[in-house]
Amino acid sequence: MKWERIPLGPLQTNAYLLFNEGNDCIIFDPGSEGEKLIQHIEQKKLKPLAVVLTHAHFDHIGAVEDVRTRFQIPVYIHKNEQDWLEDPALNGSQYFMAGKIKANKADHIIEKETLLTIGAFQFQIYETPGHSPGSVSYYCERVGAVFSGDALFKGSIGRTDLPGGNHQQLLQSIHQKLLTLPEETVVLSGHGPETTIMEEMETNPFLNGFSIDL
């Protein structure tokens, strides 16, 4: 099982493809440039099974309908942001001169932390709010990686100045959920390069020297 990072759109939001030897594939956060993403998937002869969203900010959902329609696959999102797909005010697109970005309702609503199985893929879902109220992270033990969305970055953390953001809550999410993963776990963030749990524990200035109420 392998993963691939594909930065898309003006904000270079990372979409990820997770695929196995049979070329079955999960698409994480198809944020923009739908045709480019579709062409890449088809050139690699991958067979998408689902679109899985870490959260519903506009830069993570812009190509949802393109890939859902092309491959006829379901979309997964957390219940706290299930209305954001259809609402440019909630997903933020109307405030960032990105045009009014919309997608149809998700096919599957994530209600709680659970083990999600899609075909041969399994993910432990962790609720990691703070950047947004419905942010979730998907830990795939088999590949030793967590798809963290905009919760944790290499050397940084997600912004919390957008509607529904909460800095203290984000720090709690990171400490209680992400930093408890094995230290060698690769962190696949919504923007920028990958990192590891160990590297962020040791060097991330936002996670060191702060006292938080856990």
PDB file of C-alpha atoms in Angstrom:
ATOM      1  CA  MET A   1       0.000   0.000   0.000  1.00  0.00           C
ATOM      2  CA  LYS A   2       1.396   3.400  -1.013  1.00  0.00           C
ATOM      3  CA  TRP A   3       0.426   7.055  -0.822  1.00  0.00           C
ATOM      4  CA  GLU A   4       1.031  10.027  -3.099  1.00  0.00           C
ATOM      5  CA  ARG A   5       0.790  13.749  -2.336  1.00  0.00           C
ATOM      6  CA  ILE A   6      -0.599  16.048  -5.054  1.00  0.00           C
ATOM      7  CA  PRO A   7      -0.651  19.819  -4.289  1.00  0.00           C
ATOM      8  CA  LEU A   8      -3.560  21.489  -6.061  1.00  0.00           C
ATOM      9  CA  GLY A   9      -4.881  24.992  -6.657  1.00  0.00           C
ATOM     10  CA  PRO A  10      -3.644  28.465  -5.696  1.00  0.00           C
ATOM     11  CA  LEU A  11      -3.248  27.480  -2.042  1.00  0.00           C
ATOM     12  CA  GLN A  12      -1.382  24.278  -2.993  1.00  0.00           C
ATOM     13  CA  THR A  13      -3.695  22.177  -0.872  1.00  0.00           C
ATOM     14  CA  ASN A  14      -2.505  18.606  -0.648  1.00  0.00           C
ATOM     15  CA  ALA A  15      -4.755  15.948  -2.086  1.00  0.00           C
ATOM     16  CA  TYR A  16      -3.590  12.431  -1.315  1.00  0.00           C
ATOM     17  CA  LEU A  17      -4.052   9.147  -3.107  1.00  0.00           C
ATOM     18  CA  LEU A  18      -3.743   5.981  -1.046  1.00  0.00           C
ATOM     19  CA  PHE A  19      -3.621   2.873  -3.209  1.00  0.00           C
ATOM     20  CA  ASN A  20      -2.853  -0.837  -2.962  1.00  0.00           C
ATOM     21  CA  GLU A  21      -1.369  -3.478  -5.234  1.00  0.00           C
ATOM     22  CA  GLY A  22      -4.740  -4.004  -6.893  1.00  0.00           C
ATOM     23  CA  ASN A  23      -4.838  -0.264  -7.737  1.00  0.00           C
ATOM     24  CA  ASP A  24      -7.861   0.371  -5.540  1.00  0.00           C
ATOM     25  CA  CYS A  25      -7.607   3.940  -4.302  1.00  0.00           C
ATOM     26  CA  ILE A  26      -8.898   6.356  -1.660  1.00  0.00           C
ATOM     27  CA  ILE A  27      -8.870  10.076  -2.505  1.00  0.00           C
ATOM     28  CA  PHE A  28      -8.262  12.475   0.371  1.00  0.00           C
ATOM     29  CA  ASP A  29      -9.241  16.154   0.110  1.00  0.00           C
ATOM     30  CA  PRO A  30      -9.564  16.804  -3.642  1.00  0.00           C
ATOM     31  CA  GLY A  31      -9.317  20.547  -3.227  1.00  0.00           C
ATOM     32  CA  SER A  32      -9.085  21.962  -6.751  1.00  0.00           C
ATOM     33  CA  GLU A  33      -8.053  21.292 -10.355  1.00  0.00           C
ATOM     34  CA  GLY A  34     -10.421  18.377 -10.764  1.00  0.00           C
ATOM     35  CA  GLU A  35      -9.473  17.587 -14.360  1.00  0.00           C
ATOM     36  CA  LYS A  36      -5.780  17.492 -13.499  1.00  0.00           C
ATOM     37  CA  LEU A  37      -6.443  15.123 -10.614  1.00  0.00           C
ATOM     38  CA  ILE A  38      -8.711  12.889 -12.690  1.00  0.00           C
ATOM     39  CA  GLN A  39      -6.160  12.642 -15.487  1.00  0.00           C
ATOM     40  CA  HIS A  40      -3.460  11.696 -13.015  1.00  0.00           C
ATOM     41  CA  ILE A  41      -5.641   8.994 -11.453  1.00  0.00           C
ATOM     42  CA  GLU A  42      -6.542   7.572 -14.841  1.00  0.00           C
ATOM     43  CA  GLN A  43      -2.949   7.641 -16.095  1.00  0.00           C
ATOM     44  CA  LYS A  44      -1.935   5.578 -13.059  1.00  0.00           C
ATOM     45  CA  LYS A  45      -4.868   3.235 -13.758  1.00  0.00           C
ATOM     46  CA  LEU A  46      -6.155   3.633 -10.224  1.00  0.00           C
ATOM     47  CA  LYS A  47      -9.671   2.624  -9.238  1.00  0.00           C
ATOM     48  CA  PRO A  48     -11.072   5.112  -6.701  1.00  0.00           C
ATOM     49  CA  LEU A  49     -13.415   3.752  -4.042  1.00  0.00           C
ATOM     50  CA  ALA A  50     -14.243   6.927  -2.102  1.00  0.00           C
ATOM     51  CA  VAL A  51     -13.509  10.572  -1.377  1.00  0.00           C
ATOM     52  CA  VAL A  52     -12.575  11.094   2.261  1.00  0.00           C
ATOM     53  CA  LEU A  53     -12.490  14.635   3.669  1.00  0.00           C
ATOM     54  CA  THR A  54     -10.485  15.818   6.648  1.00  0.00           C
ATOM     55  CA  HIS A  55     -12.672  18.926   6.792  1.00  0.00           C
ATOM     56  CA  ALA A  56     -14.787  21.091   4.510  1.00  0.00           C
ATOM     57  CA  HIS A  57     -12.932  24.348   3.951  1.00  0.00           C
ATOM     58  CA  PHE A  58     -13.204  25.416   0.324  1.00  0.00           C
ATOM     59  CA  ASP A  59      -9.603  24.663  -0.560  1.00  0.00           C
ATOM     60  CA  HIS A  60     -10.151  21.010   0.391  1.00  0.00           C
ATOM     61  CA  ILE A  61     -13.456  20.407  -1.433  1.00  0.00           C
ATOM     62  CA  GLY A  62     -13.212  22.257  -4.747  1.00  0.00           C
ATOM     63  CA  ALA A  63     -12.877  19.113  -6.872  1.00  0.00           C
ATOM     64  CA  VAL A  64     -15.212  16.868  -4.881  1.00  0.00           C
ATOM     65  CA  GLU A  65     -17.963  16.902  -7.488  1.00  0.00           C
ATOM     66  CA  ASP A  66     -15.531  16.402 -10.367  1.00  0.00           C
ATOM     67  CA  VAL A  67     -14.101  13.194  -8.950  1.00  0.00           C
ATOM     68  CA  ARG A  68     -17.360  11.950  -7.433  1.00  0.00           C
ATOM     69  CA  THR A  69     -19.120  12.312 -10.772  1.00  0.00           C
ATOM     70  CA  ARG A  70     -16.290  10.877 -12.853  1.00  0.00           C
ATOM     71  CA  PHE A  71     -15.760   7.777 -10.721  1.00  0.00           C
ATOM     72  CA  GLN A  72     -19.248   7.428  -9.190  1.00  0.00           C
ATOM     73  CA  ILE A  73     -17.914   7.126  -5.649  1.00  0.00           C
ATOM     74  CA  PRO A  74     -19.214   8.197  -2.227  1.00  0.00           C
ATOM     75  CA  VAL A  75     -17.979  11.097  -0.099  1.00  0.00           C
ATOM     76  CA  TYR A  76     -17.283  10.939   3.644  1.00  0.00           C
ATOM     77  CA  ILE A  77     -17.349  13.911   6.040  1.00  0.00           C
ATOM     78  CA  HIS A  78     -17.761  14.566   9.762  1.00  0.00           C
ATOM     79  CA  LYS A  79     -21.231  15.440  11.009  1.00  0.00           C
ATOM     80  CA  ASN A  80     -20.140  18.849  12.333  1.00  0.00           C
ATOM     81  CA  GLU A  81     -19.423  20.029   8.788  1.00  0.00           C
ATOM     82  CA  GLN A  82     -21.962  18.106   6.760  1.00  0.00           C
ATOM     83  CA  ASP A  83     -23.728  21.357   5.817  1.00  0.00           C
ATOM     84  CA  TRP A  84     -20.534  23.121   4.768  1.00  0.00           C
ATOM     85  CA  LEU A  85     -20.280  21.435   1.396  1.00  0.00           C
ATOM     86  CA  GLU A  86     -23.340  23.241   0.084  1.00  0.00           C
ATOM     87  CA  ASP A  87     -22.763  26.587   1.816  1.00  0.00           C
ATOM     88  CA  PRO A  88     -20.020  28.984   0.576  1.00  0.00           C
ATOM     89  CA  ALA A  89     -20.394  31.029   3.762  1.00  0.00           C
ATOM     90  CA  LEU A  90     -19.610  28.025   5.951  1.00  0.00           C
ATOM     91  CA  ASN A  91     -16.838  26.575   3.788  1.00  0.00           C
ATOM     92  CA  GLY A  92     -15.296  30.033   3.493  1.00  0.00           C
ATOM     93  CA  SER A  93     -15.145  30.361  -0.267  1.00  0.00           C
ATOM     94  CA  GLN A  94     -17.241  33.513  -0.427  1.00  0.00           C
ATOM     95  CA  TYR A  95     -14.792  35.337   1.849  1.00  0.00           C
ATOM     96  CA  PHE A  96     -11.581  34.464   0.005  1.00  0.00           C
ATOM     97  CA  MET A  97     -12.395  35.598  -3.533  1.00  0.00           C
ATOM     98  CA  ALA A  98     -12.304  31.958  -4.575  1.00  0.00           C
ATOM     99  CA  GLY A  99     -15.747  32.075  -6.125  1.00  0.00           C
ATOM    100  CA  LYS A 100     -18.630  30.320  -4.462  1.00  0.00           C
ATOM    101  CA  ILE A 101     -17.436  26.748  -4.134  1.00  0.00           C
ATOM    102  CA  LYS A 102     -20.072  24.132  -3.472  1.00  0.00           C
ATOM    103  CA  ALA A 103     -20.475  20.377  -3.460  1.00  0.00           C
ATOM    104  CA  ASN A 104     -23.503  18.174  -2.995  1.00  0.00           C
ATOM    105  CA  LYS A 105     -24.221  16.523   0.332  1.00  0.00           C
ATOM    106  CA  ALA A 106     -21.861  13.806   1.478  1.00  0.00           C
ATOM    107  CA  ASP A 107     -22.962  10.217   1.094  1.00  0.00           C
ATOM    108  CA  HIS A 108     -21.623   9.103   4.476  1.00  0.00           C
ATOM    109  CA  ILE A 109     -21.557  11.093   7.715  1.00  0.00           C
ATOM    110  CA  ILE A 110     -18.895  10.342  10.312  1.00  0.00           C
ATOM    111  CA  GLU A 111     -20.677  10.423  13.661  1.00  0.00           C
ATOM    112  CA  LYS A 112     -17.852   9.548  16.048  1.00  0.00           C
ATOM    113  CA  GLU A 113     -14.357   8.165  16.361  1.00  0.00           C
ATOM    114  CA  THR A 114     -14.432   4.699  14.873  1.00  0.00           C
ATOM    115  CA  LEU A 115     -12.649   2.246  12.609  1.00  0.00           C
ATOM    116  CA  LEU A 116     -13.585   3.051   9.027  1.00  0.00           C
ATOM    117  CA  THR A 117     -13.324   0.264   6.466  1.00  0.00           C
ATOM    118  CA  ILE A 118     -13.571   0.990   2.736  1.00  0.00           C
ATOM    119  CA  GLY A 119     -12.737  -2.025   0.618  1.00  0.00           C
ATOM    120  CA  ALA A 120      -9.318  -3.276   1.729  1.00  0.00           C
ATOM    121  CA  PHE A 121      -8.500   0.034   3.462  1.00  0.00           C
ATOM    122  CA  GLN A 122      -8.896   0.637   7.183  1.00  0.00           C
ATOM    123  CA  PHE A 123      -8.532   3.903   9.052  1.00  0.00           C
ATOM    124  CA  GLN A 124      -8.870   4.811  12.685  1.00  0.00           C
ATOM    125  CA  ILE A 125     -10.781   8.090  12.718  1.00  0.00           C
ATOM    126  CA  TYR A 126      -9.733  10.666  15.297  1.00  0.00           C
ATOM    127  CA  GLU A 127     -11.776  13.793  15.910  1.00  0.00           C
ATOM    128  CA  THR A 128      -9.232  16.626  15.854  1.00  0.00           C
ATOM    129  CA  PRO A 129     -11.228  19.883  15.958  1.00  0.00           C
ATOM    130  CA  GLY A 130      -9.701  23.299  16.475  1.00  0.00           C
ATOM    131  CA  HIS A 131      -8.845  24.374  12.949  1.00  0.00           C
ATOM    132  CA  SER A 132     -12.502  23.740  12.221  1.00  0.00           C
ATOM    133  CA  PRO A 133     -15.243  22.045  14.278  1.00  0.00           C
ATOM    134  CA  GLY A 134     -15.483  18.950  12.095  1.00  0.00           C
ATOM    135  CA  SER A 135     -11.811  18.328  11.455  1.00  0.00           C
ATOM    136  CA  VAL A 136     -10.853  14.666  11.592  1.00  0.00           C
ATOM    137  CA  SER A 137      -7.608  12.763  11.086  1.00  0.00           C
ATOM    138  CA  TYR A 138      -7.353   9.320   9.517  1.00  0.00           C
ATOM    139  CA  TYR A 139      -4.671   6.985  10.848  1.00  0.00           C
ATOM    140  CA  CYS A 140      -3.731   4.102   8.566  1.00  0.00           C
ATOM    141  CA  GLU A 141      -1.672   1.718  10.664  1.00  0.00           C
ATOM    142  CA  ARG A 142      -0.777  -0.418   7.670  1.00  0.00           C
ATOM    143  CA  VAL A 143       1.218   2.380   6.035  1.00  0.00           C
ATOM    144  CA  GLY A 144       2.216   4.091   9.272  1.00  0.00           C
ATOM    145  CA  ALA A 145       0.691   7.414   8.300  1.00  0.00           C
ATOM    146  CA  VAL A 146      -1.972   9.824   9.490  1.00  0.00           C
ATOM    147  CA  PHE A 147      -3.851  12.131   7.142  1.00  0.00           C
ATOM    148  CA  SER A 148      -4.126  15.135   9.450  1.00  0.00           C
ATOM    149  CA  GLY A 149      -5.714  17.778   7.241  1.00  0.00           C
ATOM    150  CA  ASP A 150      -4.952  21.245   8.589  1.00  0.00           C
ATOM    151  CA  ALA A 151      -4.492  20.224  12.210  1.00  0.00           C
ATOM    152  CA  LEU A 152      -0.734  19.642  12.222  1.00  0.00           C
ATOM    153  CA  PHE A 153       1.956  20.746   9.781  1.00  0.00           C
ATOM    154  CA  LYS A 154       5.705  20.401   9.563  1.00  0.00           C
ATOM    155  CA  GLY A 155       6.856  22.982  12.096  1.00  0.00           C
ATOM    156  CA  SER A 156       3.434  24.529  12.540  1.00  0.00           C
ATOM    157  CA  ILE A 157      -0.237  23.965  13.343  1.00  0.00           C
ATOM    158  CA  GLY A 158      -3.494  24.937  11.667  1.00  0.00           C
ATOM    159  CA  ARG A 159      -4.828  28.467  11.762  1.00  0.00           C
ATOM    160  CA  THR A 160      -7.672  29.050  14.213  1.00  0.00           C
ATOM    161  CA  ASP A 161      -8.863  32.518  13.220  1.00  0.00           C
ATOM    162  CA  LEU A 162     -11.570  31.248  10.860  1.00  0.00           C
ATOM    163  CA  PRO A 163     -15.206  30.720  11.958  1.00  0.00           C
ATOM    164  CA  GLY A 164     -15.401  27.741  14.289  1.00  0.00           C
ATOM    165  CA  GLY A 165     -11.661  27.776  14.983  1.00  0.00           C
ATOM    166  CA  ASN A 166     -10.352  27.398  18.533  1.00  0.00           C
ATOM    167  CA  HIS A 167      -6.643  27.517  19.357  1.00  0.00           C
ATOM    168  CA  GLN A 168      -6.860  25.786  22.738  1.00  0.00           C
ATOM    169  CA  GLN A 169      -9.052  23.054  21.273  1.00  0.00           C
ATOM    170  CA  LEU A 170      -6.592  22.482  18.442  1.00  0.00           C
ATOM    171  CA  LEU A 171      -3.670  22.091  20.847  1.00  0.00           C
ATOM    172  CA  GLN A 172      -5.707  19.614  22.858  1.00  0.00           C
ATOM    173  CA  SER A 173      -6.573  17.669  19.709  1.00  0.00           C
ATOM    174  CA  ILE A 174      -2.934  17.469  18.673  1.00  0.00           C
ATOM    175  CA  HIS A 175      -1.663  16.455  22.109  1.00  0.00           C
ATOM    176  CA  GLN A 176      -4.440  14.030  22.973  1.00  0.00           C
ATOM    177  CA  LYS A 177      -4.884  12.356  19.594  1.00  0.00           C
ATOM    178  CA  LEU A 178      -2.000  12.873  17.176  1.00  0.00           C
ATOM    179  CA  LEU A 179       0.975  12.920  19.531  1.00  0.00           C
ATOM    180  CA  THR A 180      -0.179   9.634  21.057  1.00  0.00           C
ATOM    181  CA  LEU A 181       0.435   7.853  17.751  1.00  0.00           C
ATOM    182  CA  PRO A 182       3.693   5.911  17.266  1.00  0.00           C
ATOM    183  CA  GLU A 183       6.582   8.347  16.968  1.00  0.00           C
ATOM    184  CA  GLU A 184       7.549   7.036  13.536  1.00  0.00           C
ATOM    185  CA  THR A 185       4.091   7.812  12.133  1.00  0.00           C
ATOM    186  CA  VAL A 186       4.287   9.952   8.997  1.00  0.00           C
ATOM    187  CA  VAL A 187       2.070  13.046   9.192  1.00  0.00           C
ATOM    188  CA  LEU A 188       0.444  13.846   5.845  1.00  0.00           C
ATOM    189  CA  SER A 189      -0.708  17.445   6.210  1.00  0.00           C
ATOM    190  CA  GLY A 190      -3.149  19.542   4.238  1.00  0.00           C
ATOM    191  CA  HIS A 191      -0.369  21.882   3.090  1.00  0.00           C
ATOM    192  CA  GLY A 192       3.372  21.538   2.778  1.00  0.00           C
ATOM    193  CA  PRO A 193       5.670  18.520   3.101  1.00  0.00           C
ATOM    194  CA  GLU A 194       5.214  15.442   5.212  1.00  0.00           C
ATOM    195  CA  THR A 195       6.758  15.135   8.664  1.00  0.00           C
ATOM    196  CA  THR A 196       6.687  12.647  11.532  1.00  0.00           C
ATOM    197  CA  ILE A 197       5.166  12.623  14.986  1.00  0.00           C
ATOM    198  CA  MET A 198       8.651  12.411  16.508  1.00  0.00           C
ATOM    199  CA  GLU A 199       9.923  15.410  14.550  1.00  0.00           C
ATOM    200  CA  GLU A 200       6.993  17.565  15.617  1.00  0.00           C
ATOM    201  CA  MET A 201       7.257  16.498  19.242  1.00  0.00           C
ATOM    202  CA  GLU A 202      10.910  17.515  19.250  1.00  0.00           C
ATOM    203  CA  THR A 203      10.982  20.630  17.071  1.00  0.00           C
ATOM    204  CA  ASN A 204       7.528  22.146  16.529  1.00  0.00           C
ATOM    205  CA  PRO A 205       7.585  25.521  18.342  1.00  0.00           C
ATOM    206  CA  PHE A 206       3.808  25.514  18.756  1.00  0.00           C
ATOM    207  CA  LEU A 207       3.922  22.249  20.699  1.00  0.00           C
ATOM    208  CA  ASN A 208       6.894  22.902  22.954  1.00  0.00           C
ATOM    209  CA  GLY A 209       7.034  25.085  26.038  1.00  0.00           C
ATOM    210  CA  PHE A 210       3.271  25.588  26.232  1.00  0.00           C
ATOM    211  CA  SER A 211       1.113  24.645  29.161  1.00  0.00           C
ATOM    212  CA  ILE A 212      -2.294  23.431  28.082  1.00  0.00           C
ATOM    213  CA  ASP A 213      -5.164  22.031  30.062  1.00  0.00           C
ATOM    214  CA  LEU A 214      -5.389  18.429  28.905  1.00  0.00           C
TER     215      LEU A 214
END
